[in-house]
XYZ file of C-alpha atoms in Angstrom:
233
model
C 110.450 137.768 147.667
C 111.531 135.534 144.918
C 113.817 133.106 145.245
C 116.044 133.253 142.060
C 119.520 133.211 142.527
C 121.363 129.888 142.193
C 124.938 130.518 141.165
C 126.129 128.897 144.347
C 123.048 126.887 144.714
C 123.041 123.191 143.851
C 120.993 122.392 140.712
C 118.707 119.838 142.785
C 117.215 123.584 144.859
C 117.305 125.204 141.320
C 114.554 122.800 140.207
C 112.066 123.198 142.947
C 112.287 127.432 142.914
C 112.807 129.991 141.058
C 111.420 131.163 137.617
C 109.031 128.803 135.981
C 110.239 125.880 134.408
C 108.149 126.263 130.559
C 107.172 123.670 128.199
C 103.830 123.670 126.585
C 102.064 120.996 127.137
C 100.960 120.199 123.484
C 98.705 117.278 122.769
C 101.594 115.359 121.424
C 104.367 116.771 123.899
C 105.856 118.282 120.904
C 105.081 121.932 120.082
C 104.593 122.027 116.831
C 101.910 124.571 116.520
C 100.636 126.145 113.284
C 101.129 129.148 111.724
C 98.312 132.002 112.642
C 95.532 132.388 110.153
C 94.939 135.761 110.918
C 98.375 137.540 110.581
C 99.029 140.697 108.564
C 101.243 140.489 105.246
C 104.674 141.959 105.866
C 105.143 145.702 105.594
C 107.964 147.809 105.250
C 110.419 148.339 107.743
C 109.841 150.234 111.030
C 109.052 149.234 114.516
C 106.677 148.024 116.678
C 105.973 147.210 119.930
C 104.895 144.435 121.900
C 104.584 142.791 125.408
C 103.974 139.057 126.223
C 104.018 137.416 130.120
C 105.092 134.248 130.585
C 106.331 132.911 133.873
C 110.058 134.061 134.668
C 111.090 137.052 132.449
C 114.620 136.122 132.026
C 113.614 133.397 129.830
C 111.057 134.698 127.993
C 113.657 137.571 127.163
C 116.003 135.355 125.731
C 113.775 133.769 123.576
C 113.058 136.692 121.936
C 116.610 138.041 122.452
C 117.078 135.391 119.374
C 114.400 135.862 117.156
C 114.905 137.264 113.587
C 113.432 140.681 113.068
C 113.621 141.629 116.887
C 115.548 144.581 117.729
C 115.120 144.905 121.380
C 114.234 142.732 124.261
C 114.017 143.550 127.766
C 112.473 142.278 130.720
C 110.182 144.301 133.062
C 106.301 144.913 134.428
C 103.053 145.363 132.800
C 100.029 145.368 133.852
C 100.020 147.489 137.678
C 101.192 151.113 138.731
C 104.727 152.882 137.965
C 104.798 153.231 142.107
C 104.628 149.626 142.659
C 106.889 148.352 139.725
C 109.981 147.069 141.664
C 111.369 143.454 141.848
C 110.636 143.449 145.696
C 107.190 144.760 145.505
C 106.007 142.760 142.031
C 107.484 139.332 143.978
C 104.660 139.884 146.531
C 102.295 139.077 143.783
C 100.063 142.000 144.550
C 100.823 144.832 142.856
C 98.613 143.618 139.811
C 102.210 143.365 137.611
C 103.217 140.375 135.548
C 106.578 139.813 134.720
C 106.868 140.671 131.308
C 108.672 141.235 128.475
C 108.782 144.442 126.063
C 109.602 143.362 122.147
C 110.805 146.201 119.290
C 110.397 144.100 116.315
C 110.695 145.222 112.528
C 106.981 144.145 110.520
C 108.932 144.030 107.705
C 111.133 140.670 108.795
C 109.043 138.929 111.355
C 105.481 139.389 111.948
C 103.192 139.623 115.076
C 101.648 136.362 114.371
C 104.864 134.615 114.276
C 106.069 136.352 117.692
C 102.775 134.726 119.109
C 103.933 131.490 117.711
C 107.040 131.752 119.490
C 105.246 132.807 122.298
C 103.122 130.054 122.952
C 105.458 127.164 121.010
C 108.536 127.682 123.641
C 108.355 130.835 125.707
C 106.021 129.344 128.119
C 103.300 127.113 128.564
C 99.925 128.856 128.284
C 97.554 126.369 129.878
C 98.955 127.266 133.411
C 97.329 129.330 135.650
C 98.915 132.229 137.982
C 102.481 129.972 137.819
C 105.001 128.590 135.585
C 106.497 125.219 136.686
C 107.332 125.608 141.062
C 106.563 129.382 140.729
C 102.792 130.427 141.805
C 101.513 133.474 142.161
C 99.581 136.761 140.075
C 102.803 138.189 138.465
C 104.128 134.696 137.055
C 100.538 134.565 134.760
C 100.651 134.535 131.475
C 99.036 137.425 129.551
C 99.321 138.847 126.087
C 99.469 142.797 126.043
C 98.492 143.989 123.240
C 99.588 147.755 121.598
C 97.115 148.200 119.149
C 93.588 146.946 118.623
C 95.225 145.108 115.268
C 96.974 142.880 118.054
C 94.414 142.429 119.734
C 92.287 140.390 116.787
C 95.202 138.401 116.112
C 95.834 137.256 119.508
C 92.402 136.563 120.464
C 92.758 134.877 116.804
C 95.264 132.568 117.537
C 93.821 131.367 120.780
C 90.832 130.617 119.264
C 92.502 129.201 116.574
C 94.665 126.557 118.670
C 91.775 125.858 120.878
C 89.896 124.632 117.930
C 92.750 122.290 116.828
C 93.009 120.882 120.335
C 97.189 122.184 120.038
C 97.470 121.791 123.649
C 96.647 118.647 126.355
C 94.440 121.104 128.372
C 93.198 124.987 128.464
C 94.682 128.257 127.146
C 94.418 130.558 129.997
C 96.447 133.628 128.455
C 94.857 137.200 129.054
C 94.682 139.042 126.238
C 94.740 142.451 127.787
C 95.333 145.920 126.648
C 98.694 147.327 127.575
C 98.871 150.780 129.390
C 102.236 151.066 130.716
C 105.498 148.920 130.814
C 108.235 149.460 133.014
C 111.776 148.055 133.038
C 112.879 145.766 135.508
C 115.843 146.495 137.282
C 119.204 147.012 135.318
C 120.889 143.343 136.768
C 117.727 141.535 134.812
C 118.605 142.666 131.860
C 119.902 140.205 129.565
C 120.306 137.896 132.226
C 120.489 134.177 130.598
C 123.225 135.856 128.405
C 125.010 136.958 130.849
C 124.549 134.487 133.589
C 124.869 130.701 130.829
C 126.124 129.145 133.872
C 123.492 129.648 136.759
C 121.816 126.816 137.706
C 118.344 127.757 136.959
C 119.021 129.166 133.549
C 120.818 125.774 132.847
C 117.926 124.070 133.670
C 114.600 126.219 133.010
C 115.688 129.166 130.002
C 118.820 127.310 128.165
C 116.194 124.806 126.718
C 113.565 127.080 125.747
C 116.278 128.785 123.109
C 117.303 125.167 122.013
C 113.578 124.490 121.299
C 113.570 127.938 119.540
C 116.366 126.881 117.470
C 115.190 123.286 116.794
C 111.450 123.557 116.090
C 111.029 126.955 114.747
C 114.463 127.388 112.683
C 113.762 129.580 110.316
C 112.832 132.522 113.274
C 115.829 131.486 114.873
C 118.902 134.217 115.362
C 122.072 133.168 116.650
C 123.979 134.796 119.957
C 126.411 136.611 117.731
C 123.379 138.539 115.726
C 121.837 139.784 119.161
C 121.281 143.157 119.587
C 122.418 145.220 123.135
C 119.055 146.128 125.052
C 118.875 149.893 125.365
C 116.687 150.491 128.687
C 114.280 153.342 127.520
C-alpha cells in the first residue's frame, strides 16, 4: 500500500515517500527539449484521447490539468484488468497497471506532439526505470499509451528523436504500448494537487512540475482559473 498522505506529515517524511519526485534529467539539467519532427498539422476541432504514465498520477494530472487545448484530465489505470484496477490492489505493483493519466485534448489547439513534449519536458523523468524519485515498483513506470496507430509513430518518433540528440544524461526507458482499457482511479484522486495546494508532498514533488510547465514551455501553459472540472466517464 502506498504511502501518500502527508497533510499531517512533516515535509522531511514527504521527501523520502510517496509519489515520485520528477525532473528529467536532461543533459544540461534544464529541459529544454525540442519540438517533435514528426507531429501532425493542426486539424479542426474535436477530441481525442490519450494516456501517458509517469510516476505519481496526481502530478502528472495537473500538468496536464494546465495545458492549452486540454479539456479533461483525470488520473487512473492502464495497462492491467478492470477486476484488479483499485488503489489498494494497483499499490501492490502486480496487477500489471501503471498509474496513469487519461487526456481529452482538442487537435485543433494543441497537438499530440506537443502533449509528448510536455510529457517528457516536466511530467516526469523518462530515463527511470519501474520508479519515480523514492517510489519503486511496476505501476510507478513510465509508459506512453497510445489510441491510435498515428500515436504510435509519433511517440516512437520522438524517442528516437531525443535519443539521437542526446536530450537526456542517460536512457529513455518509456513503453510505448498500445492502450486497451483505462479506468478511473478512485473519486478522492481526482484533481488532487488542486484541491490538496497545501499537502506536503504536492508542495514538494507536483507544485514544481506546473511551475516548470509555466516557465519553460509558456506558450502551452493555461492558468488555474481556465481549468476545466474533470467529468469521471
Amino acid at each position: 500500500m502506498s504511502t501518500r498522505w502527508f497533510s499531517l506529515i512533516p515535509l522531511a517524511v514527504a521527501l523520502l515517500a510517496g509519489c515520485g519526485v520528477s525532473g528529467p534529467a536532461t543533459a544540461d539539467g534544464v529541459a529544454h527539449l525540442p519540438d517533435p519532427r514528426l507531429d501532425p498539422a493542426p486539424t479542426r476541432p474535436g477530441e481525442q484521447v490519450a494516456v501517458f504514465a509517469g510516476g505519481c498520477f496526481w502530478g502528472v494530472e495537473a500538468v496536464f490539468d494546465h495545458v492549452r487545448g486540454v479539456r479533461e484530465a483525470w488520473s487512473g489505470y492502464a495497462g492491467g484488468n478492470a477486476d484488479t484496477a483499485t488503489y489498494e490492489q494497483v499499490s501492490d505493483g502486480d496487477t500489471g497497471h501503471a498509474e496513469s493519466v487519461k487526456v481529452i485534448y482538442d487537435p485543433a489547439r494543441v497537438s499530440y506532439g506537443q502533449l509528448l513534449k510536455v510529457f517528457f519536458s516536466v511530467a516526469h523523468d523518462p530515463t527511470q526505470l519501474n520508479r519515480q524519485g523514492p517510489d519503486v515498483g511496476n505501476q510507478y513506470r513510465s509508459a506512453i499509451f497510445y489510441a491510435t496507430p498515428e500515436q504510435q509513430r509519433i511517440a516512437r518518433a520522438y524517442i528516437a528523436q531525443l535519443t539521437a540528440a542526446h536530450a537526456f544524461a542517460a536512457p529513455i526507458v518509456t513503453d510505448v504500448v498500445p492502450l486497451r482499457g483505462f479506468y478511473a482511479a478512485e473519486g478522492y484522486h481526482q484533481n488532487f494537487a488542486a484541491q490538496h495546494p497545501d499537502n506536503a508532498y504536492i508542495v514538494y514533488n507536483d507544485a514544481p512540475k506546473v511551475a516548470h510547465l509555466k516557465q519553460w514551455l509558456p506558450a502551452l501553459y493555461r492558468p488555474r482559473e481556465q481549468m476545466v472540472q474533470v467529468r469521471l466517464h
